[in-house]
Coordinates of C-alpha atoms in Angstrom, one line a residue:
M1 CA 143.2 42.3 94.1
E2 CA 144.8 38.9 93.4
F3 CA 148.1 40.1 94.8
I4 CA 146.5 41.1 98.1
K5 CA 144.9 37.6 98.3
V6 CA 148.3 36.0 97.8
L7 CA 149.9 38.1 100.5
A8 CA 147.0 37.5 102.9
K9 CA 147.2 33.7 102.4
T10 CA 151.0 33.6 102.7
Y11 CA 151.2 35.8 105.9
G12 CA 148.1 34.2 107.3
N13 CA 149.6 30.8 107.0
Y14 CA 152.9 32.0 108.5
L15 CA 151.2 33.6 111.5
L16 CA 148.9 30.7 112.2
T17 CA 151.8 28.2 112.0
T18 CA 154.0 30.2 114.3
Q19 CA 151.1 30.7 116.8
A20 CA 150.4 26.9 116.7
L21 CA 154.1 26.2 117.4
K22 CA 154.1 28.7 120.4
V23 CA 151.1 27.0 121.9
A24 CA 152.6 23.5 121.3
E25 CA 155.7 24.5 123.2
T26 CA 153.7 25.5 126.3
I27 CA 151.9 22.2 126.4
K28 CA 154.7 20.4 128.2
K29 CA 154.8 23.1 130.9
D30 CA 151.2 22.4 132.0
E31 CA 150.5 20.1 134.9
N32 CA 146.7 19.9 134.2
I33 CA 145.8 17.3 131.5
V34 CA 142.6 19.2 130.6
V35 CA 144.5 22.4 129.8
S36 CA 147.0 20.3 127.7
L37 CA 144.3 18.7 125.7
G38 CA 142.6 22.0 125.1
K39 CA 145.9 23.4 123.8
L40 CA 146.4 20.4 121.6
F41 CA 142.9 20.9 120.1
L42 CA 143.8 24.6 119.6
V43 CA 147.0 23.7 117.8
D44 CA 145.2 21.2 115.6
K45 CA 142.6 23.9 114.6
L46 CA 145.3 26.5 113.9
M47 CA 147.2 24.1 111.7
D48 CA 144.0 23.1 109.8
T49 CA 143.2 26.7 109.2
A50 CA 146.7 27.4 107.9
T51 CA 146.5 24.4 105.6
W52 CA 143.1 25.6 104.4
L53 CA 144.5 29.0 103.6
M54 CA 147.1 27.6 101.3
K55 CA 144.7 25.5 99.2
P56 CA 144.0 27.0 95.8
E57 CA 140.6 28.5 95.3
D58 CA 138.1 26.5 93.3
K59 CA 137.3 28.2 90.0
E60 CA 133.9 27.9 88.6

């Protein structure tokens, strides 16, 4: 089970990071400032989630 968790965290982090980069690249193409700010917020949340996935689990 531990191996599956490691794979899920690694690939989850990779997928979230690549998705955040794709969204960030489209920000400069937008003319509307509200859409750009929304995408910036989305990128921030995706990167936070990717960082959270890579944190070691707390052991009790």
